[in-house]
């Protein structure tokens, strides 16, 4: 009897946890947090905003950059199509005082705004600069 | 692709209702079911804290399986630990800002996915090639493994082969869990993602009716969660106690 009682208490606790989970998900929040990357300086061409269609870039930019890195470092082939430096030059923009966002602070930096959101760490900036070479 | 957005959002709500409701009902049922006798498998702990350790070692380490069959234990523990890592990794789609621990676990979860698939193939091979196990296997035993394999392979392929827009996916998931009814952020319509989520939804729906109930059920196993104190204390089933009172 006592065992059975203990088990039923355990069962009730489990039930309570599940219910409270369901309730806490219902906290009032009309809109969802979305990353807000700053606008790029210019379009890539008249017909295309970035170096590839946006849907493609959003899914595959990591692979493109890594492939580009391997081609450049190991084979010495340096192209401009998927160059990280070119990404930074166009996408990282200064505020009115001419200051560039710090990659380690918050999500103002173009790359970091989404990478924080999706918890994807990047090691590009262990070596590369986080802001444009030429202002 | 607004159709898929609404379709998956509504399916998620239905699946989570069935999952939580069904699970809560089963746990209630397990808790209410009386254990008429004291039947812990010996040697059994003689104190309550001993029982806690016993149940935990069963839940975390699969102790009895380890002692009875090492290679099945190996595949089992590989699958479950990998699944835990993968589930933790997925919390990044449901939390904003993402918790520090979840950021740390990302790379581990990534390779956890591969280990999970490997272990599932091992468990599938066990079912198919061990004569004795094949004989007692039902279609539903295969279904669970196949569903988990579909989830694992489609998920890992999105990490390692054909990516989806995970930022958009997170926006969709957040809008679903914050109940933005018919104002959901749109779901990326990559085929792998749709297959992955459909399989997850199916698994959630089937969970409370399947052998996957071993997850809560392991806590309610009378041969493992009872104290070995039948010498110190007399146990009488409630119905027997009634009979003693009325003197029949």
Short mmCIF file of C-alpha atoms in Angstrom, two decimals:
data_model
loop_
_atom_site.label_atom_id
_atom_site.label_comp_id
_atom_site.label_asym_id
_atom_site.label_seq_id
_atom_site.Cartn_x
_atom_site.Cartn_y
_atom_site.Cartn_z
CA UNK A 1 0.00 0.00 0.00
CA UNK A 2 2.73 2.43 0.97
CA UNK A 3 4.76 1.62 -2.12
CA UNK A 4 1.68 2.19 -4.22
CA UNK A 5 1.04 5.51 -2.47
CA UNK A 6 4.61 6.66 -3.03
CA UNK A 7 4.36 5.76 -6.68
CA UNK A 8 1.15 7.67 -7.08
CA UNK A 9 2.81 10.73 -5.52
CA UNK A 10 5.68 10.34 -7.99
CA UNK A 11 3.14 10.03 -10.78
CA UNK A 12 1.38 13.19 -9.65
CA UNK A 13 4.66 15.09 -9.56
CA UNK A 14 5.44 13.98 -13.11
CA UNK A 15 1.97 15.06 -14.17
CA UNK A 16 2.42 18.43 -12.46
CA UNK A 17 5.74 19.03 -14.20
CA UNK A 18 4.22 18.22 -17.58
CA UNK A 19 1.27 20.51 -16.95
CA UNK A 20 3.45 23.38 -15.75
CA UNK A 21 5.58 22.96 -18.87
CA UNK A 22 2.47 23.29 -20.99
CA UNK A 23 1.39 26.39 -19.07
CA UNK A 24 4.78 28.12 -19.13
CA UNK A 25 4.83 27.77 -22.91
CA UNK A 26 1.66 29.87 -22.94
CA UNK A 27 3.27 33.03 -21.60
CA UNK A 28 1.87 36.06 -23.40
CA UNK A 29 4.13 37.08 -26.26
CA UNK A 30 2.52 38.33 -29.41
CA UNK A 31 5.58 38.34 -31.61
CA UNK A 32 8.66 36.17 -31.86
CA UNK A 33 12.26 37.37 -31.54
CA UNK A 34 13.95 37.46 -34.93
CA UNK A 35 17.57 38.25 -35.74
CA UNK A 36 18.04 41.72 -37.22
CA UNK A 37 21.20 41.73 -39.33
CA UNK A 38 22.11 45.22 -40.61
CA UNK A 39 21.54 46.00 -44.29
CA UNK A 40 24.36 45.48 -46.78
CA UNK A 41 25.94 48.48 -48.50
CA UNK A 42 24.86 47.58 -52.01
CA UNK A 43 23.32 44.90 -54.21
CA UNK A 44 25.63 42.46 -55.96
CA UNK A 45 24.00 43.20 -59.32
CA UNK A 46 20.79 44.63 -60.71
CA UNK A 47 19.15 41.22 -60.71
CA UNK A 48 20.73 39.70 -57.62
CA UNK A 49 21.15 41.02 -54.10
CA UNK A 50 24.03 38.82 -52.97
CA UNK A 51 26.73 36.73 -54.70
CA UNK A 52 24.20 33.90 -55.00
CA UNK A 53 20.40 33.79 -54.51
CA UNK A 54 19.50 34.65 -50.91
CA UNK A 55 17.90 31.23 -50.24
CA UNK A 56 21.10 29.57 -51.38
CA UNK A 57 23.33 31.90 -49.35
CA UNK A 58 21.29 31.38 -46.20
CA UNK A 59 21.70 27.61 -46.44
CA UNK A 60 25.15 27.18 -47.89
CA UNK A 61 27.36 30.19 -47.15
CA UNK A 62 29.30 28.17 -44.58
CA UNK A 63 30.16 25.49 -47.13
CA UNK A 64 31.05 28.08 -49.77
CA UNK A 65 33.38 29.90 -47.42
CA UNK A 66 35.03 26.69 -46.28
CA UNK A 67 35.44 25.46 -49.85
CA UNK A 68 36.86 28.83 -50.85
CA UNK A 69 39.28 28.65 -47.94
CA UNK A 70 40.52 25.19 -48.97
CA UNK A 71 40.94 26.24 -52.60
CA UNK A 72 42.88 29.32 -51.58
CA UNK A 73 45.03 27.87 -48.84
CA UNK A 74 45.85 24.47 -50.25
CA UNK A 75 45.72 25.04 -54.00
CA UNK A 76 46.53 28.72 -54.20
CA UNK A 77 43.39 29.51 -56.20
CA UNK A 78 42.12 32.85 -54.95
CA UNK A 79 38.77 33.93 -56.41
CA UNK A 80 36.41 36.71 -55.38
CA UNK A 81 33.04 34.97 -55.71
CA UNK A 82 32.90 33.64 -52.13
CA UNK A 83 35.54 35.74 -50.45
CA UNK A 84 35.05 36.35 -46.73
CA UNK A 85 36.77 39.72 -47.01
CA UNK A 86 34.26 40.78 -49.65
CA UNK A 87 31.35 39.63 -47.42
CA UNK A 88 32.70 41.76 -44.58
CA UNK A 89 33.36 44.77 -46.80
CA UNK A 90 29.76 44.89 -47.95
CA UNK A 91 27.88 43.60 -44.90
CA UNK A 92 29.60 45.11 -41.88
CA UNK A 93 28.56 48.74 -41.71
CA UNK A 94 29.55 51.56 -39.39
CA UNK A 95 27.13 53.59 -37.27
CA UNK A 96 26.77 57.37 -37.56
CA UNK A 97 29.95 57.95 -35.54
CA UNK A 98 31.94 55.65 -37.80
CA UNK A 99 32.22 52.84 -35.25
CA UNK A 100 31.95 49.23 -36.34
CA UNK A 101 30.01 46.74 -34.22
CA UNK A 102 32.11 44.50 -31.96
CA UNK A 103 31.67 40.82 -32.79
CA UNK A 104 31.96 39.85 -29.13
CA UNK A 105 29.22 42.16 -27.94
CA UNK A 106 25.61 41.37 -28.55
CA UNK A 107 24.17 40.77 -31.97
CA UNK A 108 24.74 44.04 -33.82
CA UNK A 109 27.42 42.46 -35.98
CA UNK A 110 26.08 41.11 -39.28
CA UNK A 111 27.46 37.59 -38.84
CA UNK A 112 26.81 37.36 -35.13
CA UNK A 113 23.16 38.40 -35.29
CA UNK A 114 22.15 35.08 -36.84
CA UNK A 115 24.99 32.96 -35.49
CA UNK A 116 23.97 33.84 -31.93
CA UNK A 117 20.34 33.16 -32.74
CA UNK A 118 21.12 29.67 -34.07
CA UNK A 119 23.96 28.96 -31.59
CA UNK A 120 26.43 28.28 -34.40
CA UNK A 121 29.98 29.20 -33.44
CA UNK A 122 32.34 30.59 -36.08
CA UNK A 123 36.10 30.58 -36.09
CA UNK A 124 36.59 32.86 -39.13
CA UNK A 125 37.47 35.79 -36.91
CA UNK A 126 40.18 33.99 -34.99
CA UNK A 127 42.33 35.18 -37.92
CA UNK A 128 40.24 37.44 -40.14
CA UNK A 129 39.23 41.00 -39.35
CA UNK A 130 35.61 41.55 -38.32
CA UNK A 131 35.30 44.91 -40.07
CA UNK A 132 36.07 46.24 -43.58
CA UNK A 133 39.66 46.84 -44.56
CA UNK A 134 38.88 50.14 -46.22
CA UNK A 135 36.18 52.31 -44.71
CA UNK B 1 4.66 27.66 -48.90
CA UNK B 2 2.05 28.83 -46.42
CA UNK B 3 0.31 25.47 -46.65
CA UNK B 4 3.25 23.64 -45.09
CA UNK B 5 3.58 26.25 -42.36
CA UNK B 6 -0.02 25.84 -41.23
CA UNK B 7 0.07 22.08 -41.76
CA UNK B 8 3.15 21.56 -39.60
CA UNK B 9 2.14 24.09 -36.95
CA UNK B 10 -1.27 22.47 -36.46
CA UNK B 11 0.26 18.98 -36.58
CA UNK B 12 2.69 20.01 -33.84
CA UNK B 13 -0.14 21.17 -31.59
CA UNK B 14 -2.08 17.95 -32.11
CA UNK B 15 1.03 15.82 -31.62
CA UNK B 16 2.05 17.59 -28.41
CA UNK B 17 -1.50 17.26 -27.02
CA UNK B 18 -1.53 13.53 -27.72
CA UNK B 19 2.04 13.14 -26.45
CA UNK B 20 1.60 14.97 -23.15
CA UNK B 21 -1.98 13.87 -22.54
CA UNK B 22 -1.26 10.25 -23.40
CA UNK B 23 1.94 10.18 -21.39
CA UNK B 24 0.28 11.79 -18.37
CA UNK B 25 -2.54 9.24 -18.55
CA UNK B 26 -0.13 6.31 -18.80
CA UNK B 27 1.95 7.61 -15.87
CA UNK B 28 -1.23 8.03 -13.83
CA UNK B 29 -2.23 4.50 -14.75
CA UNK B 30 1.19 3.11 -13.81
CA UNK B 31 1.13 4.98 -10.50
CA UNK B 32 -2.36 3.73 -9.64
CA UNK B 33 -1.68 0.11 -10.47
CA UNK B 34 -1.15 -1.71 -7.14
CA UNK B 35 1.77 -4.05 -6.63
CA UNK B 36 0.12 -6.76 -4.53
CA UNK B 37 3.30 -8.47 -3.40
CA UNK B 38 6.82 -7.51 -2.41
CA UNK B 39 8.76 -8.82 -5.37
CA UNK B 40 12.10 -7.00 -5.75
CA UNK B 41 14.64 -9.03 -7.71
CA UNK B 42 17.28 -10.18 -5.23
CA UNK B 43 19.77 -9.09 -4.14
CA UNK B 44 17.79 -5.94 -3.50
CA UNK B 45 18.50 -2.83 -1.43
CA UNK B 46 17.05 -2.84 2.09
CA UNK B 47 16.53 0.91 2.40
CA UNK B 48 14.65 3.53 0.37
CA UNK B 49 17.83 5.41 -0.50
CA UNK B 50 19.27 2.14 -1.73
CA UNK B 51 16.25 1.80 -4.00
CA UNK B 52 16.81 5.30 -5.35
CA UNK B 53 20.38 4.35 -6.25
CA UNK B 54 19.20 1.10 -7.79
CA UNK B 55 16.56 2.76 -9.97
CA UNK B 56 18.96 5.52 -11.00
CA UNK B 57 21.68 3.05 -11.94
CA UNK B 58 19.07 1.24 -14.00
CA UNK B 59 17.87 4.46 -15.67
CA UNK B 60 21.27 6.03 -16.28
CA UNK B 61 23.57 3.04 -16.76
CA UNK B 62 21.14 0.23 -17.77
CA UNK B 63 22.79 -1.89 -15.09
CA UNK B 64 20.76 -5.07 -15.47
CA UNK B 65 21.20 -5.05 -19.24
CA UNK B 66 24.93 -4.56 -18.78
CA UNK B 67 25.03 -7.69 -16.66
CA UNK B 68 22.90 -9.79 -18.97
CA UNK B 69 24.10 -8.88 -22.45
CA UNK B 70 27.08 -6.68 -23.10
CA UNK B 71 26.73 -6.00 -26.81
CA UNK B 72 23.06 -5.13 -26.63
CA UNK B 73 23.89 -2.86 -23.71
CA UNK B 74 26.57 -1.20 -25.82
CA UNK B 75 24.18 -0.36 -28.66
CA UNK B 76 21.49 0.63 -26.17
CA UNK B 77 23.64 3.02 -24.17
CA UNK B 78 25.20 4.44 -27.34
CA UNK B 79 21.75 5.21 -28.72
CA UNK B 80 20.36 6.74 -25.55
CA UNK B 81 23.35 8.91 -24.68
CA UNK B 82 23.60 10.10 -28.28
CA UNK B 83 19.87 10.82 -28.28
CA UNK B 84 20.27 12.90 -25.12
CA UNK B 85 23.04 14.96 -26.73
CA UNK B 86 20.99 15.41 -29.89
CA UNK B 87 17.92 16.51 -27.93
CA UNK B 88 19.99 19.00 -25.93
CA UNK B 89 21.44 20.36 -29.17
CA UNK B 90 17.93 20.85 -30.53
CA UNK B 91 17.00 23.12 -27.62
CA UNK B 92 18.64 25.93 -29.60
CA UNK B 93 15.50 26.03 -31.74
CA UNK B 94 13.25 26.55 -28.73
CA UNK B 95 15.15 29.04 -26.57
CA UNK B 96 16.00 32.67 -27.28
CA UNK B 97 18.59 33.65 -26.15
CA UNK B 98 20.11 30.18 -26.33
CA UNK B 99 21.32 28.93 -22.93
CA UNK B 100 25.08 28.70 -22.42
CA UNK B 101 25.09 24.95 -21.83
CA UNK B 102 23.19 24.41 -25.08
CA UNK B 103 25.77 26.46 -26.98
CA UNK B 104 28.52 24.30 -25.47
CA UNK B 105 26.80 21.04 -26.39
CA UNK B 106 26.38 21.88 -30.10
CA UNK B 107 29.45 20.08 -31.51
CA UNK B 108 28.86 17.06 -29.26
CA UNK B 109 25.27 16.81 -30.44
CA UNK B 110 26.44 16.97 -34.02
CA UNK B 111 28.51 13.81 -33.76
CA UNK B 112 26.01 12.33 -31.33
CA UNK B 113 23.66 12.21 -34.30
CA UNK B 114 26.05 9.94 -36.20
CA UNK B 115 26.57 7.66 -33.21
CA UNK B 116 22.80 7.46 -32.77
CA UNK B 117 22.36 6.25 -36.36
CA UNK B 118 25.14 3.69 -35.94
CA UNK B 119 23.57 2.34 -32.74
CA UNK B 120 20.13 2.18 -34.33
CA UNK B 121 21.53 0.07 -37.17
CA UNK B 122 23.09 -2.17 -34.53
CA UNK B 123 19.75 -2.59 -32.77
CA UNK B 124 18.03 -3.22 -36.11
CA UNK B 125 20.62 -5.88 -36.97
CA UNK B 126 19.95 -7.51 -33.59
CA UNK B 127 16.27 -7.71 -34.41
CA UNK B 128 16.87 -9.09 -37.89
CA UNK B 129 19.79 -11.47 -37.41
CA UNK B 130 19.46 -12.90 -33.90
CA UNK B 131 17.13 -15.84 -34.51
CA UNK B 132 15.52 -15.76 -31.06
CA UNK B 133 14.90 -11.99 -31.24
CA UNK B 134 13.54 -12.14 -34.79
CA UNK B 135 11.01 -14.75 -33.68
CA UNK B 136 9.52 -12.47 -31.03
CA UNK B 137 9.71 -9.23 -33.06
CA UNK B 138 6.47 -7.53 -34.02
CA UNK B 139 6.01 -5.01 -36.84
CA UNK B 140 5.82 -2.24 -34.24
CA UNK B 141 9.29 -3.18 -32.96
CA UNK B 142 10.64 -2.51 -36.43
CA UNK B 143 8.50 0.59 -36.85
CA UNK B 144 10.11 2.32 -33.86
CA UNK B 145 13.63 1.62 -35.13
CA UNK B 146 12.75 2.69 -38.67
CA UNK B 147 11.06 5.90 -37.51
CA UNK B 148 14.07 6.80 -35.37
CA UNK B 149 16.39 5.98 -38.26
CA UNK B 150 14.40 8.23 -40.61
CA UNK B 151 14.60 11.02 -38.02
CA UNK B 152 18.31 10.47 -37.45
CA UNK B 153 19.33 10.16 -41.09
CA UNK B 154 17.24 13.10 -42.31
CA UNK B 155 18.52 15.19 -39.41
CA UNK B 156 22.18 14.32 -39.88
CA UNK B 157 21.91 14.89 -43.62
CA UNK B 158 20.75 18.44 -42.91
CA UNK B 159 23.83 18.96 -40.78
CA UNK B 160 26.36 17.29 -43.05
CA UNK B 161 24.95 17.32 -46.60
CA UNK B 162 22.01 19.47 -47.63
CA UNK B 163 21.39 22.34 -45.24
CA UNK B 164 18.15 24.09 -44.46
CA UNK B 165 17.61 27.67 -43.34
CA UNK B 166 17.93 27.08 -39.60
CA UNK B 167 17.32 30.73 -38.71
CA UNK B 168 13.97 30.63 -40.47
CA UNK B 169 13.26 27.25 -38.90
CA UNK B 170 13.89 28.64 -35.42
CA UNK B 171 11.61 31.60 -36.17
CA UNK B 172 8.90 29.09 -37.15
CA UNK B 173 9.42 26.94 -34.05
CA UNK B 174 9.35 29.96 -31.72
CA UNK B 175 6.15 31.23 -33.33
CA UNK B 176 4.62 27.78 -32.81
CA UNK B 177 5.58 27.48 -29.13
CA UNK B 178 4.48 31.05 -28.41
CA UNK B 179 1.09 30.31 -29.98
CA UNK B 180 1.12 32.88 -32.79
CA UNK B 181 -2.02 31.29 -34.21
CA UNK B 182 -2.23 31.71 -38.00
CA UNK B 183 0.49 34.29 -37.69
CA UNK B 184 3.27 31.70 -37.71
CA UNK B 185 6.65 32.47 -39.25
CA UNK B 186 6.90 30.40 -42.42
CA UNK B 187 8.65 27.05 -42.34
CA UNK B 188 11.56 26.46 -44.76
CA UNK B 189 10.18 24.01 -47.33
CA UNK B 190 13.27 21.87 -47.83
CA UNK B 191 12.26 18.26 -48.37
CA UNK B 192 14.66 16.82 -45.81
CA UNK B 193 13.30 19.15 -43.14
CA UNK B 194 9.69 18.28 -43.94
CA UNK B 195 10.50 14.55 -43.79
CA UNK B 196 12.41 15.04 -40.52
CA UNK B 197 9.61 16.96 -38.82
CA UNK B 198 6.89 14.63 -40.14
CA UNK B 199 8.73 11.65 -38.65
CA UNK B 200 9.14 13.49 -35.34
CA UNK B 201 5.44 14.33 -35.25
CA UNK B 202 4.56 10.69 -35.97
CA UNK B 203 6.88 9.53 -33.20
CA UNK B 204 5.31 11.96 -30.72
CA UNK B 205 1.84 10.73 -31.63
CA UNK B 206 2.75 7.06 -31.40
CA UNK B 207 4.80 7.44 -28.20
CA UNK B 208 1.99 6.98 -25.64
CA UNK B 209 0.76 3.83 -27.40
CA UNK B 210 4.06 2.13 -27.96
CA UNK B 211 6.97 0.32 -26.36
CA UNK B 212 8.61 3.74 -26.09
CA UNK B 213 6.66 3.96 -22.83
CA UNK B 214 9.61 2.15 -21.28
CA UNK B 215 10.87 5.70 -20.65
CA UNK B 216 8.41 6.47 -17.83
CA UNK B 217 7.71 2.77 -17.25
CA UNK B 218 11.21 1.93 -16.00
CA UNK B 219 10.47 3.97 -12.86
CA UNK B 220 7.44 1.83 -12.07
CA UNK B 221 8.99 -1.62 -12.33
CA UNK B 222 8.02 -3.38 -9.05
CA UNK B 223 10.96 -5.75 -9.21
CA UNK B 224 13.34 -2.79 -9.14
CA UNK B 225 11.63 -0.05 -7.14
CA UNK B 226 10.69 -2.01 -4.01
CA UNK B 227 12.61 -2.18 -0.76
CA UNK B 228 13.62 -5.66 0.38
CA UNK B 229 12.04 -5.41 3.84
CA UNK B 230 9.53 -8.24 3.84
CA UNK B 231 11.09 -9.61 7.07
CA UNK B 232 10.87 -6.32 8.94
CA UNK B 233 7.48 -5.28 7.76
CA UNK B 234 4.31 -7.11 6.88
CA UNK B 235 2.82 -6.12 3.53
CA UNK B 236 -0.85 -6.66 2.98
CA UNK B 237 -2.62 -5.86 -0.26
CA UNK B 238 -5.43 -3.32 0.18
CA UNK B 239 -8.07 -5.84 -0.85
CA UNK B 240 -6.71 -8.38 1.64
CA UNK B 241 -6.76 -5.73 4.36
CA UNK B 242 -10.46 -5.16 3.64
CA UNK B 243 -11.11 -8.87 4.09
CA UNK B 244 -9.22 -8.91 7.40
CA UNK B 245 -11.30 -6.00 8.69
CA UNK B 246 -14.62 -7.51 7.81
CA UNK B 247 -13.43 -10.84 9.21
CA UNK B 248 -14.42 -12.97 6.22
#
